[in-house]
Amino acid sequence: FPMLLALILLSLFFTMLLFPETVFQGACDGLLLWYQILIPTLFPYLIVTGLLLKTDGAAVVSRLLFRPFHLLFGTSFYGSFAVLSGFLCGYPMGAKIIADLLLQGKISLEEASYLLSFCNNASPSFIITFLVLNTIHQKAFCIPALLLLFGTMILLSFLQRILRHFIKNKDWIFPEMSEVFTQENFSVLESCILNSSETLVKVGGYLMIFSVLLALLELLPIRSPGFLLLKSSLEMTNGILLLSQSLSHPQVLYPLLLALTSFGGWCSVAQTQSMIAGTELKLSSYIIQKLTAALAVSLLTFLYLKFL
């Protein structure tokens, strides 16, 4: 395996040397996407959620959400905060918050694994503005798209709890952790800014790498449907644009677009791995769960278009 990896990296290196203009354009596309979209939409949320966790302001939010989320998702007190953040803030905020809560001892490893399976998603603003209004150009599809994407994740969370209860013979509700770690720091804001900046640099680096890979794959004279799916799955935003430019039939295009949005692309998988590094959370389980969700979303979207 190390030798195979070395050969792949060497091949990639020489390919980049042969096509410097393509690499430059791919890197520019990735960095512009990072600078123009991710920094203004992600950075404020990273800082604020970091402050909430380090000052225990998350407890105030959790207190408001605990009862309904506890009944609906079976989450613990702080698990409720992870559900809200994961559904509203977008990739990879859900993974980061879950990892932070786990490292601080506020949720268990089992609950963190459960939350990671459905709380690391594209944000509602991304779904409405970029996916539906700017790509699909169907304003009436906003609510169905949100229901299909988030409804599927909620249904899969129910399925996980059912399997956990009847197969593993465990309680419906995840237990509270007995010890909670709270960071004491005279400069909490500065710490959050530095931590958020590090997160953004990681996200930007992965975005640039996958944008370069996508640009290089575009050079290949392969036009098969399978290759189109492979290219589009590398990075979600560029993948959505690629699918919309290559396909026109709604009953084919819409299920694929929602499936890609649900999965997040391999770039978001790499970003998620970066966020959960240092924990015992398994990336392989996350990938399986996200691919399952993407398949379910595509099927439900196809049925919605066909019958509704």
Coordinates of C-alpha atoms in Angstrom, one line a residue:
F1 CA 0.0 0.0 0.0
P2 CA 2.7 2.6 0.8
M3 CA 4.4 1.9 -2.6
L4 CA 1.0 2.2 -4.4
L5 CA 0.4 5.5 -2.6
A6 CA 3.8 6.8 -3.6
L7 CA 3.3 5.9 -7.2
I8 CA -0.1 7.7 -7.2
L9 CA 1.4 10.8 -5.7
L10 CA 4.3 10.8 -8.1
S11 CA 1.9 10.4 -11.1
L12 CA -0.1 13.3 -9.7
F13 CA 3.0 15.4 -9.3
F14 CA 4.2 14.9 -12.9
T15 CA 0.7 15.4 -14.2
M16 CA 0.6 18.7 -12.4
L17 CA 4.0 19.7 -14.0
L18 CA 2.6 18.8 -17.5
F19 CA -0.5 20.9 -17.1
P20 CA 0.5 24.0 -15.0
E21 CA -2.3 26.2 -16.4
T22 CA -5.0 23.6 -15.5
V23 CA -3.5 23.3 -12.0
F24 CA -3.4 27.1 -11.6
Q25 CA -7.0 27.5 -12.7
G26 CA -8.2 24.7 -10.4
A27 CA -6.3 26.2 -7.5
C28 CA -7.8 29.6 -8.2
D29 CA -11.3 28.2 -8.4
G30 CA -10.9 26.5 -5.1
L31 CA -9.4 29.4 -3.3
L32 CA -11.9 31.9 -4.7
L33 CA -14.7 29.6 -3.5
W34 CA -13.0 29.5 -0.1
Y35 CA -12.5 33.3 0.0
Q36 CA -15.8 34.5 -1.4
I37 CA -18.2 32.0 0.1
L38 CA -16.7 29.9 2.9
I39 CA -14.9 32.5 4.9
P40 CA -17.8 35.0 5.2
T41 CA -20.4 32.2 5.7
L42 CA -18.4 29.9 8.0
F43 CA -15.9 32.1 10.0
P44 CA -18.5 34.0 12.1
Y45 CA -20.2 30.7 13.0
L46 CA -17.0 29.1 14.0
I47 CA -16.1 31.9 16.3
V48 CA -19.6 32.2 17.9
T49 CA -20.0 28.4 18.4
G50 CA -16.5 28.2 19.8
L51 CA -17.4 31.0 22.3
L52 CA -20.6 29.2 23.2
L53 CA -18.8 26.0 24.0
K54 CA -15.9 27.6 25.9
T55 CA -18.0 29.9 28.0
D56 CA -20.7 27.2 28.4
G57 CA -23.2 29.4 26.6
A58 CA -24.1 26.2 24.8
A59 CA -25.8 25.2 28.0
V60 CA -28.3 28.0 27.6
V61 CA -29.1 27.0 24.1
S62 CA -29.3 23.3 25.1
R63 CA -31.7 24.2 27.9
L64 CA -34.1 25.6 25.4
L65 CA -33.9 22.7 23.0
F66 CA -33.3 19.8 25.3
R67 CA -36.9 18.7 25.8
P68 CA -38.1 18.5 22.2
F69 CA -34.7 17.2 20.8
H70 CA -34.4 14.7 23.7
L71 CA -37.8 13.3 22.7
L72 CA -37.3 13.5 19.0
F73 CA -33.6 12.4 18.7
G74 CA -32.9 10.8 22.0
T75 CA -30.0 13.2 22.5
S76 CA -28.4 14.1 25.8
F77 CA -28.3 17.7 27.1
Y78 CA -25.4 18.9 25.0
G79 CA -26.2 16.6 22.1
S80 CA -29.2 18.9 21.5
F81 CA -26.8 21.8 20.7
A82 CA -24.9 19.6 18.2
V83 CA -28.2 18.8 16.4
L84 CA -29.1 22.5 16.0
S85 CA -25.6 23.5 14.9
G86 CA -25.2 20.6 12.5
F87 CA -28.5 21.3 10.8
L88 CA -28.0 25.1 10.5
C89 CA -24.3 25.8 10.0
G90 CA -23.3 23.5 7.1
Y91 CA -20.2 21.4 6.4
P92 CA -18.0 20.8 8.3
M93 CA -19.4 22.6 11.3
G94 CA -21.4 19.7 12.5
A95 CA -18.4 17.5 12.7
K96 CA -16.3 20.1 14.4
I97 CA -18.9 20.8 17.1
I98 CA -19.5 17.1 17.7
A99 CA -15.7 16.5 18.0
D100 CA -15.3 19.5 20.4
L101 CA -18.2 18.3 22.6
L102 CA -16.7 14.8 22.7
L103 CA -13.2 16.1 23.6
Q104 CA -14.6 18.2 26.3
G105 CA -16.4 15.2 27.8
K106 CA -19.9 16.6 27.3
I107 CA -21.2 13.8 25.1
S108 CA -20.2 10.1 25.0
L109 CA -18.4 8.4 22.1
E110 CA -21.5 6.4 21.2
E111 CA -23.7 9.6 21.0
A112 CA -21.0 11.4 19.0
S113 CA -20.9 8.6 16.5
Y114 CA -24.7 8.7 16.3
L115 CA -24.8 12.5 15.9
L116 CA -22.1 12.5 13.2
S117 CA -24.2 10.3 11.0
F118 CA -26.9 12.9 10.5
C119 CA -25.7 16.3 12.0
N120 CA -23.0 17.1 9.4
N121 CA -25.0 18.5 6.5
A122 CA -25.2 21.3 3.9
S123 CA -26.8 24.4 5.5
P124 CA -30.4 25.5 4.6
S125 CA -29.0 28.7 3.2
F126 CA -26.8 26.8 0.8
I127 CA -29.6 24.5 -0.2
I128 CA -32.0 27.4 -0.9
T129 CA -29.7 29.9 -2.5
F130 CA -27.1 27.9 -4.4
L131 CA -28.8 24.6 -5.0
V132 CA -32.4 25.5 -5.7
L133 CA -32.5 29.2 -6.7
N134 CA -29.1 29.5 -8.5
T135 CA -28.8 26.0 -10.0
I136 CA -32.2 24.4 -10.3
H137 CA -34.0 27.8 -10.8
Q138 CA -37.2 26.5 -9.3
K139 CA -38.3 28.6 -6.3
A140 CA -41.2 26.3 -5.6
F141 CA -38.7 23.5 -5.0
C142 CA -37.2 25.1 -1.9
I143 CA -39.5 23.5 0.7
P144 CA -39.5 20.1 -1.0
A145 CA -35.7 20.1 -1.2
L146 CA -35.3 21.0 2.5
L147 CA -37.9 18.4 3.5
L148 CA -36.3 15.7 1.3
L149 CA -32.7 16.4 2.6
F150 CA -33.3 17.0 6.3
G151 CA -36.4 14.7 6.5
T152 CA -34.3 11.8 5.2
M153 CA -31.6 12.4 7.8
I154 CA -34.2 12.5 10.6
L155 CA -35.7 9.2 9.4
L156 CA -32.3 7.6 9.3
S157 CA -31.6 8.8 12.8
F158 CA -34.9 7.1 13.9
L159 CA -33.8 3.9 12.2
Q160 CA -30.4 4.0 14.0
R161 CA -32.1 4.4 17.4
I162 CA -34.5 1.5 16.6
L163 CA -31.6 -0.8 15.7
R164 CA -29.7 0.3 18.8
H165 CA -32.6 -0.5 21.0
F166 CA -33.7 -3.8 19.6
I167 CA -30.3 -5.3 18.4
K168 CA -27.9 -3.9 21.0
N169 CA -30.6 -3.9 23.7
K170 CA -29.8 -0.3 24.7
D171 CA -32.0 2.5 25.9
W172 CA -33.7 4.9 23.5
I173 CA -32.1 7.8 25.1
F174 CA -28.3 8.6 25.2
P175 CA -27.0 9.0 28.8
E176 CA -25.7 12.3 30.3
M177 CA -22.0 12.5 30.9
S178 CA -21.2 12.7 34.6
E179 CA -18.2 15.1 34.1
V180 CA -18.1 18.2 32.0
F181 CA -14.9 19.9 31.0
T182 CA -15.1 23.7 30.9
Q183 CA -12.1 25.6 29.6
E184 CA -10.8 28.4 31.8
N185 CA -9.0 31.0 29.7
F186 CA -8.5 34.8 30.2
S187 CA -8.5 35.3 26.5
V188 CA -11.3 33.0 25.3
L189 CA -12.1 35.2 22.2
E190 CA -8.5 35.1 21.0
S191 CA -8.4 31.4 21.4
C192 CA -11.6 31.0 19.4
I193 CA -10.3 33.2 16.6
L194 CA -7.1 31.2 16.4
N195 CA -8.9 27.9 16.5
S196 CA -11.4 29.1 13.9
S197 CA -8.6 30.4 11.6
E198 CA -6.9 27.0 11.8
T199 CA -10.1 25.3 10.8
L200 CA -10.7 27.6 7.9
V201 CA -7.1 27.0 6.6
K202 CA -7.7 23.3 6.7
V203 CA -11.0 23.6 4.9
G204 CA -9.5 25.9 2.3
G205 CA -6.6 23.6 1.7
Y206 CA -8.8 20.6 1.0
L207 CA -11.0 22.7 -1.2
M208 CA -8.1 23.8 -3.3
I209 CA -6.7 20.2 -3.6
F210 CA -10.0 18.7 -4.7
S211 CA -10.6 21.6 -7.1
V212 CA -7.3 20.9 -8.8
L213 CA -8.1 17.2 -9.0
L214 CA -11.4 18.0 -10.6
A215 CA -9.7 20.3 -13.1
L216 CA -7.2 17.6 -14.1
L217 CA -10.0 15.0 -14.5
E218 CA -11.8 17.4 -16.8
L219 CA -8.9 17.0 -19.2
L220 CA -9.6 13.4 -19.8
P221 CA -11.7 12.6 -22.9
I222 CA -14.1 10.4 -21.0
R223 CA -17.8 11.2 -21.3
S224 CA -19.4 8.2 -19.6
P225 CA -22.1 8.7 -16.9
G226 CA -20.0 6.9 -14.3
F227 CA -17.1 9.2 -14.9
L228 CA -19.4 12.2 -14.6
L229 CA -20.6 11.0 -11.2
L230 CA -17.0 10.4 -10.1
K231 CA -15.9 13.9 -11.1
S232 CA -19.0 15.6 -9.5
S233 CA -18.6 13.7 -6.3
L234 CA -15.1 15.2 -5.6
E235 CA -16.4 18.6 -4.4
M236 CA -20.0 19.5 -3.7
T237 CA -20.3 23.0 -5.1
N238 CA -18.3 22.4 -8.3
G239 CA -20.0 19.0 -8.6
I240 CA -23.5 20.6 -8.5
L241 CA -22.5 23.0 -11.3
L242 CA -21.0 20.1 -13.3
L243 CA -24.1 18.0 -13.1
S244 CA -26.4 20.9 -13.9
Q245 CA -24.3 21.7 -17.1
S246 CA -24.2 18.0 -18.2
L247 CA -27.7 16.9 -17.5
S248 CA -31.1 18.5 -18.3
H249 CA -33.9 16.0 -17.5
P250 CA -35.3 16.9 -14.0
Q251 CA -36.1 13.3 -13.1
V252 CA -32.4 12.5 -13.5
L253 CA -30.8 15.8 -12.5
Y254 CA -32.7 16.6 -9.3
P255 CA -32.2 13.2 -7.6
L256 CA -28.5 13.4 -8.4
L257 CA -28.1 17.0 -7.2
L258 CA -29.9 16.2 -3.9
A259 CA -27.9 13.0 -3.4
L260 CA -24.6 14.9 -3.9
T261 CA -25.8 17.6 -1.5
S262 CA -26.7 15.0 1.1
F263 CA -23.3 13.2 0.7
G264 CA -21.3 16.4 0.6
G265 CA -18.6 15.1 -1.8
W266 CA -15.3 13.6 -1.0
C267 CA -13.9 17.0 -0.2
S268 CA -16.3 17.3 2.8
V269 CA -15.3 13.8 3.8
A270 CA -11.7 14.9 4.0
Q271 CA -12.7 18.0 5.9
T272 CA -14.7 15.9 8.3
Q273 CA -11.7 13.6 8.9
S274 CA -9.7 16.8 9.7
M275 CA -12.3 17.9 12.2
I276 CA -12.6 14.5 14.0
A277 CA -8.9 13.9 14.1
G278 CA -7.8 13.2 17.7
T279 CA -11.1 11.5 18.6
E280 CA -12.1 7.8 18.4
L281 CA -14.8 8.6 15.8
K282 CA -14.6 6.3 12.7
L283 CA -14.5 7.9 9.3
S284 CA -15.5 4.6 7.6
S285 CA -18.8 4.5 9.5
Y286 CA -19.5 8.2 8.6
I287 CA -18.8 7.5 4.9
I288 CA -21.2 4.5 4.9
Q289 CA -23.9 6.4 6.6
K290 CA -23.6 9.4 4.3
L291 CA -23.6 7.2 1.2
T292 CA -26.7 5.5 2.5
A293 CA -28.4 8.8 3.1
A294 CA -27.5 10.0 -0.4
L295 CA -29.0 6.8 -1.9
A296 CA -32.2 7.3 0.2
V297 CA -32.5 11.0 -0.8
S298 CA -32.1 10.2 -4.5
L299 CA -34.8 7.5 -4.3
L300 CA -37.2 9.7 -2.4
T301 CA -36.6 12.7 -4.8
F302 CA -37.3 10.4 -7.8
L303 CA -40.5 9.2 -6.2
Y304 CA -41.5 12.8 -5.3
L305 CA -41.0 14.0 -8.9
K306 CA -42.8 11.0 -10.4
F307 CA -45.9 11.0 -8.2
L308 CA -46.2 14.5 -6.6

